[in-house]
Amino acid sequence: MFWRTLSKKTNLFFLISVILVLTFIVTQLTHNSKKSTEKDAERLGHLLDIQSVKMLNLEGVVSEFIKLESNNIWDQLDSTLQSSDFLCYVVSGDSLSYWNNNQIDPSSISGLVPDYRIHSIKLPSGWYIYTALKEGQSTIYLFDLIKTDYIMRNDLLVSGFKPKYYINNNIELTLDEDQSQHKTYNNANQFLLGINIITDYNDSTTASILEFSIFILCYITISITLYYFILGISYSGNRTLFKPLLFVFISSILWILLYYFQIPFALKNSTLFSASISNIPLTNSLGDLLINIVQLVVLSIASYNYLSKTKITHTPIKIILGYSILWMFTLVPIYILYFASTDSSLSFMVDPNFQLNNIAFPFVILVGIGISIYYLFVAFLDTTDNRKLPILSPFIITFFGLTITYVLLEIPVFLAITTLILTITIVTLKLFVWRHINDTFLRHITLIIIIATTSSI
C-alpha cells in the first residue's frame, strides 16, 4: 500500500492532521449558534408575514359581522375568535363595545389609525402587530402578541417570545428602522418591525479563538506532514535546493488558496476576521495576520531543517537568488511588525494601558516574527560555500534589491534602511565572524541580541 512506503513520521503526522481536521469540523458544528440565530431571525420574519395575512383575513370576517348589525353579533364574534390567538377590540364611538381579552389597556388603542394595514407597536405588556379598520360607527382592532416584555417581572409575569413565533432569547425587536439588522415590511411595503441578533461578544470571541487555535494546529500538522513527505522523496539531482523549494512552493500554494477562497468560510466570518487591516498585503484582519505569521514560522523552520549544515556550490544565479531571498525574507517580518504596531485596528499592540487578557495576541505576533527571522538567519549562517564569493556581491545585491523595492512599492524609508542594516549585519557576521565562533551557545546569543535590537528599534 502507498502509506507503507512513507516514513513513520509522515504517517504519524498525517493521522494527527486527520484527527485535528475532524475535531475542527465538530467544533464548527458545535459553535454554530450565530448561524442558527440568523436562520431563526429569517424564520421570525416569515412567520410575521403569515400572521399578517391571517389577521387581515380575520378582520374582513369581523367587518362582515359588524355590517350585519344582528342582535347576537358579540356571541358570533366570540364563536369566531374562540379558536384564534388574535386579540379583538371593537370601539363604537368613544366606548369599547367588545373585547375578547383584557391584556391590552383600551386607552392604548385610541390613537391607532384604522387604515387596514399591518403595523407594530410596543405596549407595556409586550410587542404586537396589529391592524385597524373602520366599519360604519365602529372601529375594529386586531392584535397579535409576538413577545411579552413586562417592566415588572416575577414567576407569573415572564418576558419572552410566544412559542408560535420563537423560543430563543438571542433576538430582540426594535421600531427603529436604522438600527435594524433584519427588516420586515407590511402589506403596503412600509417598515413594520426590526429584528436584531443579540451577540455575546465574550462567548463569540472565545468560540472563535478555540476554532482558530484548532485550525492553526491543523495547518501546522499538515505542513509537518508535507515536510516529512518531501524529505522522504528520492531525487537523483541537486538535492540541496530541490526539496526546500518544493516545500516552499506547495506550502505557499496552500496558504494562498486558504486566503483567496476564504477557507474555511465559517471561520473567516468570525470575530477574529472582522477587523480591517489595510497596510499589510494579503492581510485584511487579525486572523489573517496570525495565519501569515504561522506561515512565516513554518517556512523558516522548514528551510532551517532542509539547509542547515549543508554545503552549497554557488553559481551566479544561485548567488543572486540566495541573497535576494535573504533580504526579502528579512523585509517581510520587519514590514509586518512595523505596520502591526501602527495600525489603528490593532491598537492593543501599542496600548499603554495593556490588560492581561490583551497580551495574548501581541505575544503571539512578536514571538512568531522572532522565531521566523531567527530560523531564517540560522539557516543562512549555518550553510557553507564550496566556492569563495566575491566579497562585495552580497552587499551590492541587497542594496540594489532594496532600492528597487523602495522605489516601486513605496515602502517607508525607515523599513528599507532597517532591512538593509540588518541584512548587511547578518552577511558580515557570516563572512567574517560566524565560522570563528565555536561555542554554539555564544553563536545563538549573538544572533538573538541582533534580532532583539532590531525589534526594539
Coordinates of C-alpha atoms in Angstrom, one line a residue:
M1 CA 0.0 0.0 0.0
F2 CA 1.1 3.6 -0.6
W3 CA 1.3 4.7 3.0
R4 CA 3.6 1.8 3.7
T5 CA 6.2 3.4 1.5
L6 CA 6.1 6.6 3.6
S7 CA 8.1 7.2 6.7
K8 CA 6.6 6.6 10.1
K9 CA 6.8 10.3 10.9
T10 CA 4.8 11.1 7.7
N11 CA 2.1 8.6 8.6
L12 CA 2.0 9.8 12.2
F13 CA 1.5 13.5 11.4
F14 CA -0.9 12.6 8.6
L15 CA -3.0 10.7 11.2
I16 CA -2.8 13.6 13.6
S17 CA -3.8 16.0 10.8
V18 CA -6.9 13.9 10.1
I19 CA -7.9 13.8 13.7
L20 CA -7.4 17.6 14.1
V21 CA -9.4 18.3 10.9
L22 CA -12.3 16.2 12.2
T23 CA -12.0 18.0 15.6
F24 CA -12.2 21.3 13.8
I25 CA -15.3 20.3 11.9
V26 CA -17.0 19.1 15.1
T27 CA -16.1 22.3 16.8
Q28 CA -17.6 24.4 14.0
L29 CA -20.8 22.4 14.1
T30 CA -20.9 22.8 17.9
H31 CA -20.4 26.6 17.8
N32 CA -22.8 27.4 15.0
S33 CA -25.3 29.3 17.3
K34 CA -24.8 32.5 15.3
K35 CA -25.7 30.9 12.0
S36 CA -28.7 29.2 13.7
T37 CA -29.8 32.5 15.1
E38 CA -29.5 34.1 11.7
K39 CA -31.9 31.5 10.3
D40 CA -34.3 31.9 13.2
A41 CA -34.4 35.7 12.6
E42 CA -35.4 35.0 9.0
R43 CA -37.9 32.5 10.2
L44 CA -39.4 35.1 12.6
G45 CA -39.8 37.5 9.6
H46 CA -41.6 34.8 7.6
L47 CA -43.9 34.0 10.5
L48 CA -44.8 37.7 10.8
D49 CA -45.8 37.6 7.1
I50 CA -48.0 34.6 7.7
Q51 CA -49.7 36.0 10.8
S52 CA -50.3 39.3 9.0
V53 CA -52.2 37.6 6.2
K54 CA -54.3 35.7 8.7
M55 CA -55.0 38.9 10.6
L56 CA -56.2 40.7 7.5
N57 CA -58.5 37.8 6.6
L58 CA -60.0 37.7 10.1
E59 CA -60.5 41.4 10.1
G60 CA -62.6 41.0 6.9
V61 CA -64.7 38.4 8.6
V62 CA -65.2 40.6 11.7
S63 CA -66.1 43.5 9.4
E64 CA -68.9 41.4 7.8
F65 CA -70.4 40.7 11.3
I66 CA -70.4 44.4 12.1
K67 CA -72.2 45.2 8.9
L68 CA -75.0 42.7 9.7
E69 CA -75.8 44.5 12.9
S70 CA -77.5 41.4 14.3
N71 CA -78.6 41.2 17.9
N72 CA -76.2 38.3 18.7
I73 CA -73.2 39.9 17.0
W74 CA -71.0 39.6 20.0
D75 CA -71.8 35.9 20.5
Q76 CA -70.9 35.3 16.9
L77 CA -67.6 37.1 17.3
D78 CA -66.8 35.0 20.4
S79 CA -67.6 31.9 18.5
T80 CA -65.4 33.0 15.6
L81 CA -62.4 34.1 17.8
Q82 CA -62.6 31.2 20.2
S83 CA -60.0 29.2 18.2
S84 CA -57.9 32.2 17.4
D85 CA -55.0 33.7 19.3
F86 CA -55.8 37.2 18.0
L87 CA -57.0 39.9 20.4
C88 CA -60.0 41.7 19.1
Y89 CA -61.4 45.1 20.3
V90 CA -64.4 46.9 18.8
V91 CA -64.9 50.6 19.6
S92 CA -68.2 52.2 18.9
G93 CA -68.0 56.0 19.1
D94 CA -66.0 56.6 22.3
S95 CA -66.9 53.4 24.1
L96 CA -65.4 49.9 24.0
S97 CA -68.2 47.7 22.7
Y98 CA -66.4 44.4 22.5
W99 CA -63.2 42.7 23.7
N100 CA -62.1 39.1 23.9
N101 CA -59.1 39.7 26.2
N102 CA -58.1 42.2 28.8
Q103 CA -54.4 42.0 28.1
I104 CA -54.3 45.4 26.4
D105 CA -55.4 48.7 28.1
P106 CA -58.2 50.2 26.0
S107 CA -56.7 53.6 26.4
S108 CA -53.6 52.4 24.5
I109 CA -55.5 51.8 21.3
S110 CA -57.4 55.1 21.0
G111 CA -54.6 56.8 18.9
L112 CA -54.2 53.9 16.4
V113 CA -55.0 54.7 12.8
P114 CA -57.7 52.5 11.1
D115 CA -56.0 52.1 7.7
Y116 CA -56.4 48.3 7.0
R117 CA -52.6 47.9 7.1
I118 CA -50.4 45.8 9.4
H119 CA -48.4 47.8 11.9
S120 CA -46.3 47.1 15.0
I121 CA -46.5 48.6 18.5
K122 CA -44.7 48.3 21.8
L123 CA -47.2 48.3 24.7
P124 CA -46.5 47.9 28.4
S125 CA -47.4 44.2 28.1
G126 CA -45.2 43.4 25.1
W127 CA -44.7 43.6 21.4
Y128 CA -47.7 43.3 19.0
I129 CA -48.6 43.5 15.4
Y130 CA -52.0 45.0 14.7
T131 CA -54.4 46.2 12.1
A132 CA -57.4 48.5 12.4
L133 CA -60.4 49.0 10.2
K134 CA -63.3 51.5 10.4
E135 CA -66.7 50.0 9.7
G136 CA -69.6 52.5 10.0
Q137 CA -69.6 53.9 13.5
S138 CA -67.3 51.1 14.8
T139 CA -63.6 50.6 14.6
I140 CA -62.2 47.1 14.7
Y141 CA -58.8 46.4 16.2
L142 CA -57.0 43.1 15.9
F143 CA -53.7 42.4 17.8
D144 CA -51.3 39.5 17.7
L145 CA -48.8 39.2 20.6
I146 CA -45.3 38.5 19.4
K147 CA -43.3 38.8 22.6
T148 CA -44.2 39.6 26.2
D149 CA -42.0 42.3 27.7
Y150 CA -43.0 43.3 31.2
I151 CA -41.4 46.1 33.2
M152 CA -42.1 44.2 36.4
R153 CA -41.2 40.5 36.3
N154 CA -42.0 37.6 38.6
D155 CA -42.9 34.0 38.4
L156 CA -46.3 34.9 36.8
L157 CA -45.0 37.7 34.5
V158 CA -42.3 36.2 32.3
S159 CA -41.0 38.0 29.3
G160 CA -40.3 36.1 26.1
F161 CA -41.5 35.3 22.6
K162 CA -44.7 33.4 22.1
P163 CA -44.0 29.8 21.2
K164 CA -45.6 30.1 17.8
Y165 CA -43.1 32.8 16.9
Y166 CA -39.8 31.9 18.5
I167 CA -38.4 30.4 21.7
N168 CA -34.8 31.7 21.7
N169 CA -33.9 34.9 23.6
N170 CA -31.0 35.9 21.4
I171 CA -33.2 38.1 19.3
E172 CA -34.6 41.5 20.2
L173 CA -37.1 43.7 18.4
T174 CA -37.0 47.4 17.5
L175 CA -39.1 50.0 15.9
D176 CA -36.1 51.9 14.7
E177 CA -35.5 51.0 11.0
D178 CA -32.0 52.5 11.0
Q179 CA -31.0 50.2 13.9
S180 CA -32.4 47.0 12.4
Q181 CA -30.3 44.2 11.2
H182 CA -33.2 42.4 9.6
K183 CA -36.2 44.4 8.4
T184 CA -39.8 43.3 7.9
Y185 CA -42.4 45.2 5.9
N186 CA -46.2 45.3 5.9
N187 CA -48.8 44.9 3.1
A188 CA -48.1 48.4 1.9
N189 CA -44.4 47.8 1.8
Q190 CA -43.9 50.1 4.8
F191 CA -41.4 49.3 7.6
L192 CA -43.1 47.0 10.1
L193 CA -40.5 45.7 12.6
G194 CA -36.8 45.4 13.1
I195 CA -35.1 42.2 14.2
N196 CA -31.7 42.3 15.8
I197 CA -29.5 39.4 16.9
I198 CA -28.0 39.7 20.4
T199 CA -24.4 38.6 20.3
D200 CA -22.5 37.8 23.5
Y201 CA -19.1 39.2 22.4
N202 CA -17.1 37.2 25.0
D203 CA -18.8 33.9 24.1
S204 CA -18.4 34.6 20.4
T205 CA -14.8 35.6 20.8
T206 CA -14.0 32.5 22.9
A207 CA -15.6 30.2 20.4
S208 CA -13.7 32.0 17.5
I209 CA -10.4 31.6 19.3
L210 CA -11.0 28.0 20.1
E211 CA -11.9 27.2 16.4
F212 CA -9.0 29.3 15.2
S213 CA -6.5 27.5 17.5
I214 CA -7.6 24.1 16.3
F215 CA -7.4 25.4 12.7
I216 CA -3.8 26.6 13.3
L217 CA -2.9 23.2 14.7
C218 CA -4.4 21.6 11.6
Y219 CA -2.4 23.9 9.4
I220 CA 0.9 23.2 11.3
T221 CA 0.4 19.4 11.3
I222 CA -0.4 19.4 7.6
S223 CA 2.7 21.4 7.0
I224 CA 4.8 19.0 9.0
T225 CA 3.3 16.0 7.1
L226 CA 4.2 17.8 3.8
Y227 CA 7.7 18.4 5.2
Y228 CA 8.4 14.8 6.0
F229 CA 6.8 13.6 2.8
I230 CA 9.1 15.8 0.7
L231 CA 12.1 14.8 2.9
G232 CA 11.5 11.2 2.0
I233 CA 11.4 11.8 -1.7
S234 CA 14.3 10.1 -3.6
Y235 CA 15.8 12.6 -6.0
S236 CA 18.9 12.0 -8.1
G237 CA 19.6 15.6 -9.0
N238 CA 20.8 18.5 -6.8
R239 CA 19.2 17.7 -3.5
T240 CA 20.3 20.9 -1.8
L241 CA 17.7 23.2 -3.1
F242 CA 15.1 21.0 -4.7
K243 CA 13.4 19.9 -1.5
P244 CA 13.2 23.2 0.3
L245 CA 12.0 25.0 -2.9
L246 CA 9.4 22.3 -3.5
F247 CA 8.2 22.7 0.1
V248 CA 8.0 26.5 -0.1
F249 CA 6.1 26.2 -3.4
I250 CA 3.4 23.7 -2.2
S251 CA 3.1 25.4 1.2
S252 CA 2.7 28.8 -0.4
I253 CA 0.0 27.5 -2.8
L254 CA -1.9 26.0 0.1
W255 CA -1.6 29.3 2.0
I256 CA -2.8 31.4 -1.0
L257 CA -5.8 29.1 -1.6
L258 CA -6.9 29.5 2.0
Y259 CA -6.7 33.2 1.7
Y260 CA -8.3 33.8 -1.6
F261 CA -11.1 31.3 -1.3
Q262 CA -11.8 32.2 2.4
I263 CA -11.3 28.6 3.6
P264 CA -12.9 27.7 6.0
F265 CA -15.8 30.0 5.2
A266 CA -17.5 29.8 8.6
L267 CA -14.2 30.7 10.5
K268 CA -13.4 33.5 8.1
N269 CA -16.8 35.1 9.1
S270 CA -15.9 35.0 12.8
T271 CA -14.9 38.0 15.0
L272 CA -11.2 37.3 14.5
F273 CA -11.5 38.1 10.8
S274 CA -13.8 41.1 11.1
A275 CA -11.3 43.9 11.8
S276 CA -9.9 45.7 8.8
I277 CA -6.1 46.0 8.2
S278 CA -5.2 48.0 5.1
N279 CA -1.4 48.4 5.2
I280 CA -0.2 44.8 5.1
P281 CA -0.6 42.8 1.8
L282 CA -2.7 39.6 1.9
T283 CA -3.8 40.7 5.4
N284 CA -7.3 42.0 5.9
S285 CA -7.8 41.1 9.6
L286 CA -6.1 40.0 12.8
G287 CA -6.9 36.4 11.9
D288 CA -5.1 36.8 8.5
L289 CA -2.2 38.4 10.3
L290 CA -1.8 35.4 12.7
I291 CA -2.1 32.9 9.8
N292 CA 0.6 34.8 7.8
I293 CA 2.9 34.7 10.8
V294 CA 2.4 31.0 11.3
Q295 CA 3.2 30.6 7.6
L296 CA 6.4 32.5 8.0
V297 CA 7.4 30.3 11.0
V298 CA 6.6 27.2 9.0
L299 CA 8.7 28.3 6.0
S300 CA 11.7 29.5 8.2
I301 CA 11.9 26.3 10.3
A302 CA 11.5 24.1 7.3
S303 CA 14.2 26.0 5.5
Y304 CA 16.5 25.6 8.5
N305 CA 15.9 21.9 8.7
Y306 CA 16.5 21.4 5.0
L307 CA 19.5 23.7 4.6
S308 CA 21.3 23.8 7.9
K309 CA 24.8 22.3 7.9
T310 CA 24.7 21.8 4.1
K311 CA 27.3 22.8 1.5
I312 CA 26.1 24.8 -1.5
T313 CA 28.1 25.1 -4.7
H314 CA 27.4 28.7 -5.8
T315 CA 26.7 29.8 -9.3
P316 CA 25.9 33.4 -10.3
I317 CA 22.2 32.6 -10.4
K318 CA 22.3 30.9 -7.0
I319 CA 24.2 33.9 -5.5
I320 CA 21.7 36.4 -6.8
L321 CA 18.7 34.3 -5.9
G322 CA 20.0 33.3 -2.4
Y323 CA 20.8 36.9 -1.2
S324 CA 17.6 38.2 -2.8
I325 CA 15.7 35.7 -0.8
L326 CA 17.6 36.7 2.3
W327 CA 16.8 40.4 2.2
M328 CA 13.2 39.8 1.1
F329 CA 12.5 37.4 3.9
T330 CA 14.2 39.9 6.3
L331 CA 12.0 42.7 5.0
V332 CA 8.7 40.8 5.4
P333 CA 8.8 40.2 9.2
I334 CA 10.0 43.8 9.8
Y335 CA 7.3 45.1 7.5
I336 CA 4.6 43.2 9.4
L337 CA 6.0 44.2 12.8
Y338 CA 6.1 47.9 11.8
F339 CA 2.5 48.1 10.4
A340 CA 1.0 45.8 13.1
S341 CA 2.4 48.3 15.6
T342 CA 0.9 51.3 13.9
D343 CA -2.4 50.0 12.5
S344 CA -5.3 51.6 14.4
S345 CA -7.4 48.3 14.3
L346 CA -4.6 46.6 16.2
S347 CA -4.3 49.2 18.9
F348 CA -3.6 46.5 21.6
M349 CA 0.0 46.4 20.1
V350 CA 0.7 49.9 21.3
D351 CA -1.8 50.3 24.1
P352 CA 0.0 51.7 27.2
N353 CA -2.9 50.5 29.4
F354 CA -2.4 46.9 28.5
Q355 CA -4.7 44.4 30.3
L356 CA -3.6 40.8 30.9
N357 CA -6.3 39.5 28.5
N358 CA -4.9 41.7 25.7
I359 CA -1.3 40.3 25.9
A360 CA -2.0 37.0 24.1
F361 CA -2.3 38.4 20.5
P362 CA 0.8 40.7 20.6
F363 CA 2.7 38.0 22.3
V364 CA 1.9 35.5 19.5
I365 CA 2.7 38.1 16.9
L366 CA 6.1 39.2 18.4
V367 CA 7.2 35.6 19.2
G368 CA 6.1 34.4 15.8
I369 CA 8.0 37.1 14.0
G370 CA 11.1 36.5 16.2
I371 CA 11.1 32.7 15.6
S372 CA 10.7 33.1 11.8
I373 CA 13.5 35.6 11.4
Y374 CA 15.7 33.7 13.9
Y375 CA 15.5 30.4 12.0
L376 CA 15.9 32.1 8.7
F377 CA 19.2 33.7 9.8
V378 CA 20.4 30.4 11.4
A379 CA 19.7 28.5 8.2
F380 CA 21.6 31.1 6.2
L381 CA 24.6 31.3 8.7
D382 CA 24.9 27.5 9.0
T383 CA 25.3 26.8 5.3
T384 CA 28.8 26.6 3.9
D385 CA 30.0 27.6 0.5
N386 CA 32.1 25.4 -1.7
R387 CA 33.5 28.4 -3.6
K388 CA 34.7 31.7 -2.3
L389 CA 32.3 34.5 -3.1
P390 CA 33.2 37.9 -4.4
I391 CA 33.3 40.0 -1.2
L392 CA 31.1 42.8 -2.4
S393 CA 28.4 40.8 -4.2
P394 CA 26.1 40.2 -1.2
F395 CA 26.1 43.9 -0.3
I396 CA 25.5 45.0 -3.9
I397 CA 22.6 42.5 -4.4
T398 CA 21.0 43.6 -1.1
F399 CA 21.4 47.4 -1.7
F400 CA 20.1 47.4 -5.3
G401 CA 17.3 45.0 -4.5
L402 CA 16.0 47.1 -1.6
T403 CA 16.5 50.3 -3.6
I404 CA 14.3 48.9 -6.4
T405 CA 11.7 47.7 -3.9
Y406 CA 11.6 51.1 -2.1
V407 CA 11.1 52.9 -5.4
L408 CA 8.5 50.6 -6.9
L409 CA 6.5 49.7 -3.8
E410 CA 7.0 53.0 -1.9
I411 CA 7.7 51.3 1.4
P412 CA 8.7 53.6 4.3
V413 CA 12.3 54.6 4.0
F414 CA 12.7 53.5 7.7
L415 CA 11.9 49.9 6.8
A416 CA 14.2 49.9 3.8
I417 CA 17.1 51.2 5.9
T418 CA 16.4 48.9 8.8
T419 CA 16.2 45.8 6.5
L420 CA 19.4 46.9 4.7
I421 CA 21.3 47.4 8.0
L422 CA 20.1 44.0 9.4
T423 CA 20.8 42.1 6.2
I424 CA 24.3 43.6 5.9
T425 CA 24.9 42.8 9.6
I426 CA 24.0 39.1 9.1
V427 CA 26.0 38.9 5.9
T428 CA 29.0 40.4 7.6
L429 CA 28.5 38.0 10.5
K430 CA 28.6 35.1 8.1
L431 CA 31.6 36.2 6.1
F432 CA 33.9 37.3 8.9
V433 CA 32.7 36.1 12.3
W434 CA 30.3 33.1 12.4
R435 CA 32.8 30.4 11.4
H436 CA 35.2 31.6 14.1
I437 CA 32.7 31.3 16.9
N438 CA 33.0 27.6 18.0
D439 CA 30.7 27.9 21.0
T440 CA 27.1 27.2 19.8
F441 CA 25.5 28.9 22.8
L442 CA 27.5 32.1 22.1
R443 CA 26.5 31.9 18.4
H444 CA 22.8 31.9 19.2
I445 CA 23.1 34.6 21.9
T446 CA 24.9 36.9 19.4
L447 CA 22.1 36.3 16.9
I448 CA 19.3 36.8 19.5
I449 CA 20.9 40.2 20.5
I450 CA 20.9 41.4 16.9
I451 CA 17.3 40.4 16.4
A452 CA 16.2 41.9 19.7
T453 CA 17.9 45.1 18.9
T454 CA 16.1 45.3 15.6
S455 CA 12.7 44.6 17.2
S456 CA 13.3 47.3 19.8
I457 CA 14.0 49.8 17.1

